[in-house]
Coordinates of C-alpha atoms and ligand atoms in Angstrom, one line a residue:
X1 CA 92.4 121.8 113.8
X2 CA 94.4 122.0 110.4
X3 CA 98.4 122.3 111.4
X4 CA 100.2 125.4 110.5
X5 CA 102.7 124.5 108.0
X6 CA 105.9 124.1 109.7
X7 CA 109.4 123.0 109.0
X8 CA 109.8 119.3 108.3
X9 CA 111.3 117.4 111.1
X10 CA 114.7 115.3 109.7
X11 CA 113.4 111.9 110.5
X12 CA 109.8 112.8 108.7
X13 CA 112.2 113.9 105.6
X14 CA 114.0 110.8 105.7
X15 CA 111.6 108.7 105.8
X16 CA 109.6 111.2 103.0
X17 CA 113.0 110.1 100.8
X18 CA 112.8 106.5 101.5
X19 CA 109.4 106.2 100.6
X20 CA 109.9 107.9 97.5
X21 CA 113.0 105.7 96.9
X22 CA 110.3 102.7 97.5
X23 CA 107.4 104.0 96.0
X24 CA 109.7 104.5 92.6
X25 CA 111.5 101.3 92.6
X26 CA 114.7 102.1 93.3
X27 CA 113.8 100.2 97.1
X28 CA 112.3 96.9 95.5
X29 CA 109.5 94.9 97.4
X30 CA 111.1 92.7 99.5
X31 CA 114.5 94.6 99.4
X32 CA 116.7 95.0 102.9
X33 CA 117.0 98.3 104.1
X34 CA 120.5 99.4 106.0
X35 CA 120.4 98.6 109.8
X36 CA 119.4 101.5 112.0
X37 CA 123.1 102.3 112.7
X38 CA 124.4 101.9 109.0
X39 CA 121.3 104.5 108.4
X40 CA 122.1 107.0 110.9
X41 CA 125.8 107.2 109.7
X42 CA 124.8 107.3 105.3
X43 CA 123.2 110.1 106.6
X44 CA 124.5 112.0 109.3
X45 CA 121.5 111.5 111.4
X46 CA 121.6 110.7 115.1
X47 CA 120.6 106.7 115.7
X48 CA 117.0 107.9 117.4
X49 CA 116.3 109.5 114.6
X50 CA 117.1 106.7 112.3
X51 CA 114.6 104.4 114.2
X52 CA 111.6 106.9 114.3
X53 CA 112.4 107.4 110.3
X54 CA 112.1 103.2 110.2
X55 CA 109.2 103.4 112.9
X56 CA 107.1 106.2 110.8
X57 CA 107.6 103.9 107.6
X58 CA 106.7 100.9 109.1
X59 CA 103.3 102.9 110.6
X60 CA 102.7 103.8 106.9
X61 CA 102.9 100.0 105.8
X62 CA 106.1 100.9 103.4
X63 CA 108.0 98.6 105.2
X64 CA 108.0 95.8 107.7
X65 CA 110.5 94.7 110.6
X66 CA 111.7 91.1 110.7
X67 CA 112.6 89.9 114.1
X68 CA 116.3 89.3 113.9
X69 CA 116.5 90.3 110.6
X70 CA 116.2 93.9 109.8
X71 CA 113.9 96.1 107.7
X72 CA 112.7 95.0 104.5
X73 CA 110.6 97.2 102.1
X74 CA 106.9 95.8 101.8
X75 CA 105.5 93.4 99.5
X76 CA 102.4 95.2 98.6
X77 CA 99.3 93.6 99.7
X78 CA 96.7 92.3 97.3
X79 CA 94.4 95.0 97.3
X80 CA 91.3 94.8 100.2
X81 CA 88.2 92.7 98.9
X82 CA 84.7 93.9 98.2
X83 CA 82.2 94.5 101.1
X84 CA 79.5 92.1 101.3
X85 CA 75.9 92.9 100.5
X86 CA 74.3 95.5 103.0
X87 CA 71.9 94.3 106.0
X88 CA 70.2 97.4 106.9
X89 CA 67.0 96.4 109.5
X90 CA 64.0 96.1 107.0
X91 CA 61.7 98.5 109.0
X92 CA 60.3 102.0 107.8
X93 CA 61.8 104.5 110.5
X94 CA 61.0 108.3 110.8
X95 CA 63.9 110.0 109.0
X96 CA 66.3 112.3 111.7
X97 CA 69.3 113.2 110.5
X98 CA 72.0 112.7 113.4
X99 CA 73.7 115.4 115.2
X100 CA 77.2 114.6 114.3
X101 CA 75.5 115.1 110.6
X102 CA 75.4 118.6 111.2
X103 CA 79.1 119.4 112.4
X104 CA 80.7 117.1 109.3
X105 CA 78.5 118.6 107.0
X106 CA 79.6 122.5 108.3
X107 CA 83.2 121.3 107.9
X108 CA 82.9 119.3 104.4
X109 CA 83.8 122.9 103.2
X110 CA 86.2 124.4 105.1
X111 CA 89.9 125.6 103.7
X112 CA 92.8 124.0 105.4
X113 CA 92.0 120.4 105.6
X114 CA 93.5 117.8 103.8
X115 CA 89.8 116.6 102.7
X116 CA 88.1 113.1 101.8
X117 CA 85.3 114.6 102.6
X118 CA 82.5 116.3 100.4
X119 CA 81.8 114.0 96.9
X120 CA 83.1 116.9 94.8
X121 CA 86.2 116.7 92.5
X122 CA 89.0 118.9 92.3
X123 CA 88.4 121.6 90.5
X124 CA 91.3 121.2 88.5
X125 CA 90.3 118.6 86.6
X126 CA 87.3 120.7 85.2
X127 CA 87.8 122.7 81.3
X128 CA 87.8 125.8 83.5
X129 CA 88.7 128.3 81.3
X130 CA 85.5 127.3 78.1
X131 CA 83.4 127.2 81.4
X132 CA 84.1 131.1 82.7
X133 CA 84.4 132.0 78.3
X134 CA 80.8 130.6 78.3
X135 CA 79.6 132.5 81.1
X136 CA 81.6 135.8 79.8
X137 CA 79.9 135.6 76.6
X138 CA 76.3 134.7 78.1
X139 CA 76.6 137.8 80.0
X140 CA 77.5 139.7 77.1
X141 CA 75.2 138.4 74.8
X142 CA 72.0 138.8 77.0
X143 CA 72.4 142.0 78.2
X144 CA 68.7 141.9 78.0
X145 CA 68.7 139.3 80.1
X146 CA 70.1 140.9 82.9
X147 CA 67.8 143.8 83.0
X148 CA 64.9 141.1 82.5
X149 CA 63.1 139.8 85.2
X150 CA 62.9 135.6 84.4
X151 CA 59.4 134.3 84.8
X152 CA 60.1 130.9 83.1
X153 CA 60.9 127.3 84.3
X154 CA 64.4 127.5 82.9
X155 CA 66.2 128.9 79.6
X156 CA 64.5 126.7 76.8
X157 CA 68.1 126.9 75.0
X158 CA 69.0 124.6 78.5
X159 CA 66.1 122.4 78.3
X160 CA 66.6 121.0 75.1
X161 CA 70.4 121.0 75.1
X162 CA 69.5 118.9 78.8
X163 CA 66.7 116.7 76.4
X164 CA 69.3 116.3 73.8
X165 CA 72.3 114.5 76.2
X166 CA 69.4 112.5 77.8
X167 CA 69.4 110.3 74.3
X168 CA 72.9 109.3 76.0
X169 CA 71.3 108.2 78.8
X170 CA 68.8 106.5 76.6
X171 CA 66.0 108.9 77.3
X172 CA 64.2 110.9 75.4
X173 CA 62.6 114.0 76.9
X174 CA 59.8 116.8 75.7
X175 CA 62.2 119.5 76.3
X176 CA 58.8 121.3 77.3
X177 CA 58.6 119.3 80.8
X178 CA 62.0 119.8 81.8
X179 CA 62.5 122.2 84.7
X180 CA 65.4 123.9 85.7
X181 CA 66.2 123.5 89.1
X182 CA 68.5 124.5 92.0
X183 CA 70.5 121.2 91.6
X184 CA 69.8 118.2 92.1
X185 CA 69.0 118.2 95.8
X186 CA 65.9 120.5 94.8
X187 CA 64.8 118.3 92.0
X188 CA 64.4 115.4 94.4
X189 CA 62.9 117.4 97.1
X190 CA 60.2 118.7 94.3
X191 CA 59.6 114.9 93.3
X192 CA 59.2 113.8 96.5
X193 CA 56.6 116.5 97.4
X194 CA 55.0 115.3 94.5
X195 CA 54.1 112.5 95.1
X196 CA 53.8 111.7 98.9
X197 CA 52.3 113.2 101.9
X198 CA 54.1 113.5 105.7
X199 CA 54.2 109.8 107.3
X200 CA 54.4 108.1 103.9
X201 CA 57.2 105.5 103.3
X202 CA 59.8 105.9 100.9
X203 CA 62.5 103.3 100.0
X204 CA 65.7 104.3 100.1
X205 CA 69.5 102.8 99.3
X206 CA 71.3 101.4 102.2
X207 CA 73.7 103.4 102.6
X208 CA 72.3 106.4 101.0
X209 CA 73.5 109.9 99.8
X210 CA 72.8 111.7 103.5
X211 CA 71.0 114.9 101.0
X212 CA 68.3 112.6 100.6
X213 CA 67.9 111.7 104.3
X214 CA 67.9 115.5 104.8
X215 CA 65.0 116.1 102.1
X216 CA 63.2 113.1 103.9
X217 CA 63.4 114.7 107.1
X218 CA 62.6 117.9 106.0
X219 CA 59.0 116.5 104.4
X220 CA 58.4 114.1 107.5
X221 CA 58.9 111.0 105.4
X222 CA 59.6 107.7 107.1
X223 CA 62.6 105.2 105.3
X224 CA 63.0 101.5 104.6
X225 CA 66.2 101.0 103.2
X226 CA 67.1 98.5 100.4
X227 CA 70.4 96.4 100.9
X228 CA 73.1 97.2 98.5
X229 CA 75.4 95.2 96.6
X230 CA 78.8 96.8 96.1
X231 CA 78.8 96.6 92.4
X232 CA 75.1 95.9 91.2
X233 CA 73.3 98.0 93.6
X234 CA 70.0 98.1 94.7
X235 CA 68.8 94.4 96.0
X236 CA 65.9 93.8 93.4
X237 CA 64.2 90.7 95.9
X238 CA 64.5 92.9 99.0
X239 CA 63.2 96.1 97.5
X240 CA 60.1 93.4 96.3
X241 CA 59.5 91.9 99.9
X242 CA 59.3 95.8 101.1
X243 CA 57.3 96.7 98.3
X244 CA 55.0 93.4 99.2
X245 CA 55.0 94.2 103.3
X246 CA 54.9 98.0 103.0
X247 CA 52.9 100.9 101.7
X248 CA 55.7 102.5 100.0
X249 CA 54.9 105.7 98.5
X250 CA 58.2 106.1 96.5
X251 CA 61.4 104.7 95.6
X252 CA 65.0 107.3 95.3
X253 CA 67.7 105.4 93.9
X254 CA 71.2 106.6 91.8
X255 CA 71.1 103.1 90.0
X256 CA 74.1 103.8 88.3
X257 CA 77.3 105.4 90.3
X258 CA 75.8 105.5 93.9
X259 CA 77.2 107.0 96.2
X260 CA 78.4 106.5 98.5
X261 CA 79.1 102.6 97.0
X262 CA 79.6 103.2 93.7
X263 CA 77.8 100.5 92.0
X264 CA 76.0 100.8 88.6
X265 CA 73.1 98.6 88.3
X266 CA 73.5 96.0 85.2
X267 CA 71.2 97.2 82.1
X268 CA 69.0 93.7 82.9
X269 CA 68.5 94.7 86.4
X270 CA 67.2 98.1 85.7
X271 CA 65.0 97.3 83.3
X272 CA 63.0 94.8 86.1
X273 CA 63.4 97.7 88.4
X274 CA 61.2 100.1 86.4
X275 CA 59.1 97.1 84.9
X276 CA 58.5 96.1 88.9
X277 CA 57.7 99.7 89.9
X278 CA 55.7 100.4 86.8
X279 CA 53.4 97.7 87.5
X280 CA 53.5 98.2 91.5
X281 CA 52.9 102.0 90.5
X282 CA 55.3 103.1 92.6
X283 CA 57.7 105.7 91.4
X284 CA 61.2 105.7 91.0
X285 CA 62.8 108.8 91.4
X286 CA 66.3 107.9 89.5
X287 CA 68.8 110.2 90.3
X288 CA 71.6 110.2 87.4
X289 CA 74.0 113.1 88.1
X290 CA 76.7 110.6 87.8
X291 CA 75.6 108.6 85.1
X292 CA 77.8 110.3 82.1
X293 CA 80.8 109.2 85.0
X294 CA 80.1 106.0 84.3
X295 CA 82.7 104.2 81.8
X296 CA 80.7 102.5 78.9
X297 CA 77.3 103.8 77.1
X298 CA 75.6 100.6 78.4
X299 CA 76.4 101.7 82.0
X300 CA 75.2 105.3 81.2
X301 CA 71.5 104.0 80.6
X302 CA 69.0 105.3 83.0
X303 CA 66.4 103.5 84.7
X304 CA 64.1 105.7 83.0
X305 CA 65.2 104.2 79.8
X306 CA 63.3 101.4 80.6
X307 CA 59.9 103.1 81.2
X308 CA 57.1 103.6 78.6
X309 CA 54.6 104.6 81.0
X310 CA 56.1 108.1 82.8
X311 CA 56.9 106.3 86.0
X312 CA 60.7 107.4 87.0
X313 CA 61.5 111.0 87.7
X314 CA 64.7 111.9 86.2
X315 CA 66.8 114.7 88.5
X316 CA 70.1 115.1 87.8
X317 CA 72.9 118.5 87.8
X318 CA 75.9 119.3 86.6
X319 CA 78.0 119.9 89.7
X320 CA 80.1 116.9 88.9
X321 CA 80.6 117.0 85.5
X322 CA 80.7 120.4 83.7
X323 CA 82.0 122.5 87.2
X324 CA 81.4 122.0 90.6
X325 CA 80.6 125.4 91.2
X326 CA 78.0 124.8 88.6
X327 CA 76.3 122.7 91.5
X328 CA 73.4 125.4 92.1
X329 CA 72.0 124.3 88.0
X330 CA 70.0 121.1 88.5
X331 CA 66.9 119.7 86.3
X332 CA 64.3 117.4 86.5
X333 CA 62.0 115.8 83.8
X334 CA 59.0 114.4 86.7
X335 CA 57.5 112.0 83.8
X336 CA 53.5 111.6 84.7
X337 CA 54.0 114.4 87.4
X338 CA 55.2 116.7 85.2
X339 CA 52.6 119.2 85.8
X340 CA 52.8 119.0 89.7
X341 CA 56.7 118.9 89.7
X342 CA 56.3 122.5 87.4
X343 CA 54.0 123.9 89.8
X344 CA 55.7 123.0 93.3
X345 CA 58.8 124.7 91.8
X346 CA 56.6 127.9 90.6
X347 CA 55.4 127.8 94.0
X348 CA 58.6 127.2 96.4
X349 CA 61.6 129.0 94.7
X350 CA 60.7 130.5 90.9
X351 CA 63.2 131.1 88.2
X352 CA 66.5 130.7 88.3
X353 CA 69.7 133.2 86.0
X354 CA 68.8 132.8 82.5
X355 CA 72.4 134.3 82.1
X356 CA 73.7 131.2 83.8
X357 CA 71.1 128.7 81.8
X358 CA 72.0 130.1 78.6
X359 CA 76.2 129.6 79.3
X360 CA 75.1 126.0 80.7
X361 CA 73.5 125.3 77.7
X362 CA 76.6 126.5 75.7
X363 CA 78.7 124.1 77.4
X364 CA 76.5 121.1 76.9
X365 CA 76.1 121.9 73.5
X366 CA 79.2 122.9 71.7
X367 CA 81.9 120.2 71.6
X368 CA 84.3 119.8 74.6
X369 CA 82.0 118.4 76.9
X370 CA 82.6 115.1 75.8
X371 CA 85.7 115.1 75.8
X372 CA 86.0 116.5 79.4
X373 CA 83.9 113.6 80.4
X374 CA 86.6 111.0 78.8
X375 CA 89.1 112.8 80.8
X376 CA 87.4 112.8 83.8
X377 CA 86.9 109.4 84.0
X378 CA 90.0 108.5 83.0
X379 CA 91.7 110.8 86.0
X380 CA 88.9 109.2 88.1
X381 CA 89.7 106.1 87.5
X382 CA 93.6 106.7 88.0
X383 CA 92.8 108.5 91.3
X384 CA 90.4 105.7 92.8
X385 CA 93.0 103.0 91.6
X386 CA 95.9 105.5 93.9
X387 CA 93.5 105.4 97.1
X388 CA 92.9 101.8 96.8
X389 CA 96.3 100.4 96.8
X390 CA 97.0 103.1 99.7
X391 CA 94.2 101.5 101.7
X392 CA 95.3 98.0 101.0
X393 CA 98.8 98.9 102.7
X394 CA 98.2 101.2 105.3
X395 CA 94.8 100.6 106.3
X396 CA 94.0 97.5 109.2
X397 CA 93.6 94.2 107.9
X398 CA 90.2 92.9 107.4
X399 CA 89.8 96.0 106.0
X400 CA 87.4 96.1 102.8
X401 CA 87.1 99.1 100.1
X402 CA 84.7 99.1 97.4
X403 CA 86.1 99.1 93.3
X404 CA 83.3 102.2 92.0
X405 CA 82.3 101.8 88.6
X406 CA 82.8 104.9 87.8
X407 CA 82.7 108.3 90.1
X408 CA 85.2 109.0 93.0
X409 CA 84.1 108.0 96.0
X410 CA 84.8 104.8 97.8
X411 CA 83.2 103.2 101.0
X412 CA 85.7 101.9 103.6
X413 CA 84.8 99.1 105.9
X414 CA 87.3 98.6 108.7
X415 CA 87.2 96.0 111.3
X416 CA 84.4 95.9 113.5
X417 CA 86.9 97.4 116.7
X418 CA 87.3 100.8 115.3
X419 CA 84.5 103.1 115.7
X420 CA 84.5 105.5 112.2
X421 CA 83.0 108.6 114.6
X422 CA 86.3 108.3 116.9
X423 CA 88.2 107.7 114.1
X424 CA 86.5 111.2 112.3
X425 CA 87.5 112.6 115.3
X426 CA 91.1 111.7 115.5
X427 CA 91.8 112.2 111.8
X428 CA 89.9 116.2 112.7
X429 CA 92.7 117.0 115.6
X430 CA 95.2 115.4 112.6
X431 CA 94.0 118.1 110.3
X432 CA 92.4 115.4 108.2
X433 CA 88.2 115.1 107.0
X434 CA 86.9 111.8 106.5
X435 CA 82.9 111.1 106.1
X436 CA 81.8 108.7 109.0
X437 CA 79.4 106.0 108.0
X438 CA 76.4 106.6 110.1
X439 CA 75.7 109.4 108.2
X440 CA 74.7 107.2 105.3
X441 CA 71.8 105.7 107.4
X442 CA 68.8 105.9 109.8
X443 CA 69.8 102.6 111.4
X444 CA 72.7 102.4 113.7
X445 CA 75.1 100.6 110.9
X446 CA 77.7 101.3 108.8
X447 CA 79.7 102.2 112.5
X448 CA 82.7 100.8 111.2
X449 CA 82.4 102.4 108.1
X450 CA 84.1 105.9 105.8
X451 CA 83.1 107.1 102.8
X452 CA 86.3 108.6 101.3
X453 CA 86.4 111.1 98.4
X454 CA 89.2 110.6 95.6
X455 CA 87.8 113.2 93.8
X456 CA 91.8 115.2 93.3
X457 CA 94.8 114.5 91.7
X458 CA 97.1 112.4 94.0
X459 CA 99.4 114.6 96.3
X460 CA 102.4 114.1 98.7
X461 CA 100.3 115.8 100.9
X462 CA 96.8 113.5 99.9
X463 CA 98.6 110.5 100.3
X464 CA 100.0 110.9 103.6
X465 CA 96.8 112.3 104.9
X466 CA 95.3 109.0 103.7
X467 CA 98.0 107.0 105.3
X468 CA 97.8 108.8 108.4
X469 CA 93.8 107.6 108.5
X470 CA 94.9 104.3 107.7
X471 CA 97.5 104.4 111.4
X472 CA 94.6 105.8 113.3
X473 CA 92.7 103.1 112.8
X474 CA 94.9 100.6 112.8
X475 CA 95.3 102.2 116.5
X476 CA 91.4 102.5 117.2
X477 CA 91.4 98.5 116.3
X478 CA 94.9 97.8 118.7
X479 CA 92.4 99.3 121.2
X480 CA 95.1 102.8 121.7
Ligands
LIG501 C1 73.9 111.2 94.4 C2 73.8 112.6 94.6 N1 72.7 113.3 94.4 C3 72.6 114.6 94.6 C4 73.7 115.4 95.0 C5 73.5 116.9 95.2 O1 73.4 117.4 94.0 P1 73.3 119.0 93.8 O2 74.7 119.5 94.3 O3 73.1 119.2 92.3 O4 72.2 119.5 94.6 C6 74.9 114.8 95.3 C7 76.0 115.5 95.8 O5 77.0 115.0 96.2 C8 75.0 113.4 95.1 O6 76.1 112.7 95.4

């Protein structure tokens, strides 16, 4: 349950004071600290509350005891290596998403958490006010539109503006086959339907966004997951040996800023990915919401950039890079499966607010949005840099942390001893959400695994709620 904000107690605010004094400077790496009774009498502070003050810093990692010679201010650890390349089993299962699933995924929302949980950034960090101006003046504007019942597949003022920032991603759309959707989770449901039937295989990332499990699940699709490299993605040879041992129907990949891993597949590799499934004909259905959060143009390029012959569906949102309460506005452009895509969305949920569209398309259009992007990666890139050096000092050792190319989420792998669903659990009573890694499968891996979010400006509050995961493992792996 999240804590009720209470007084602080004097050896948490002396300690909050000597880590600032550390994390500033003024306490060099490596400096002695005053003995436990020198402490107590600089400040007025009984000697048992001088030791838990020391005992709580050195539980954070800020400092270290020497036997027989004091406290001493931490050197800071080089910063936790990569994890290795993914092992998931190579067999097609029958997607079920777990139980435990269900209860993180009702709490990824809730108030009064300190939260690593859902992949969304802080709102904050979004141009805010241009976003509710464009939606104010769409509503003012189409008055019409509000009386008017929408019949279409999307605003066509959205559809191009969404075919004109595809040339970014190196695509180039008929405006005339996108279709707006309700976010990307629906455009790669409607892709999927497209173009498989129940029991069909469809590769997948290992580990995977757990949406798509869901939409697997949901159409009775069975899974073979590719490995993962932590900063090139998708295994080309492994995804070739399924593709050569299985009837895969379909392949959904984010080749640039998974997630949960973060990697962006190099230009060269996605260009033998679409030339592989193109003459496989197998489709790829490339999922680039994060692309624009990825930091040069040559990481940007889609998959689908690659194609001449209409083989990758392109689904993507804008949830994560205009507003995240823009989430429910998603698109898709379903290359030879246009048609079908068009009609599977006339049939299962219609049209969408062309008030909405019309604001959206306002936004991508008309200067600003560009510029947002730069900041946001920038602050991204900041924030992701913050968690890692955290995790390097207060997480176990052995631990291992991805370095995203882009985005905000990073994938923890502790020691093998701690168990991420106990861990979940502890940092829950803590007031705390972390996302445990056996949501990111259909096998039993990833056990020892957390995705983390890094999506908000660092806080007091952030960091110690990141520090206090980092103590519960480290007690999960003293076996406490
Ligand atoms: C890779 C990926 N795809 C799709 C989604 C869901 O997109 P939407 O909110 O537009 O449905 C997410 C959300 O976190 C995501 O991380």
């Amino acid at each position: 349950m999240s804590a009720e904000p209470t007084e602080m107690p004097l050896y948490l605010s002396l300690a909050e004071r000597l880590a600032d004094l550390a994390s500033s400077g003024s306490l060099r790496p490596g400096a002695r600290l005053p003995s436990v009774r020198a402490l107590s009498e600089q400040h007025g502070v009984s000697i048992s509350t001088a030791v838990q003050a020391y005992r709580t810093l050195e539980d954070r990692g800020v400092i270290e005891a020497r036997p027989k010679s004091g406290f001493f201010v931490r050197r800071p650890r080089s910063l936790p290596p990569l994890p290795a390349t993914t092992r998931p089993p190579p067999r097609p299962v029958t997607v079920e998403v777990k139980a435990i699933a269900d209860a993180v995924y009702d709490l990824l929302g809730e108030p009064g958490y300190v939260s690593f949980g859902a992949a969304a950034a802080s709102e904050s960090l979004y141009a805010n006010e241009r976003v509710r101006r464009a939606l104010a003046r769409s509503a003012r504007r189409e008055v019409d539109a509000l009386g008017r019942y929408a019949t279409s597949l999307g605003a066509v003022e959205l559809r191009q503006a969404i075919s004109r920032r595809a040339l970014n991603l190196g695509c180039e759309l008929d405006h005339r086959d996108v279709v707006i959707t309700n976010g990307c989770t629906e455009s790669v449901a409607l892709c999927l339907r497209a173009v498989t039937r129940p029991g069909d295989i469809v590769a997948i990332e290992s580990p995977t966004y757990f949406g798509f499990l869901r939409a697997l699940q949901a159409l009775g699709l069975r899974a073979v997951e590719i490995p993962m490299q932590p900063r090139s993605g998708l295994s080309l040879e492994a995804l070739e040996v399924a593709l050569d041992t299985q009837p895969i129907k379909a392949v959904v990949a984010v080749p640039t800023v998974s997630n949960p891993i973060g990697s962006v597949m190099p230009g060269a590799s996605k260009k033998r990915l679409a030339e592989l499934l193109q003459r496989r004909g197998v489709p790829l259905i490339e999922d680039v919401i994060c692309n624009e959060l990825a930091p040069t143009e040559e990481a940007r390029r889609a998959v689908r950039a690659f194609d001449r012959s209409g083989n990758v569906m392109l689904c993507g949102s804008f949830g994560k890079t205009l507003a995240p309460g823009l989430r429910g506005i998603g698109w898709v452009h379903a290359g030879r499966w246009s048609r079908e895509v068009a009609n599977l969305k006339r049939s299962l949920s219609g049209a969408g607010s062309a008030v909405v569209e019309r604001a959206v398309a306002e936004l991508l259009t008309h200067g600003g949005y560009d510029q947002s992007l730069r900041q946001l990666r920038r602050h991204f890139a900041e924030q992701v840099g913050a968690a890692r050096q955290i995790i390097g000092a207060a997480f176990p050792s052995g631990t291992k942390v991805t370095d995203p190319s882009g985005g905000y989420v990073l994938w923890v792998e502790l020691p093998k001893a701690v168990d991420a669903v106990e861990l979940y659990r502890r940092c829950i009573e803590q007031g705390i959400i972390v996302v445990p890694g056996p949501l990111f499968t259909t096998s039993t891996r990833y056990r020892n695994a957390l995705r983390l979010n890094a999506g908000a400006p660092w806080t007091a509050d952030l960091e110690q709620g990141l520090r206090t995961v980092g103590l519960l493992a480290r007690e999960i792996a003293a076996g406490r």
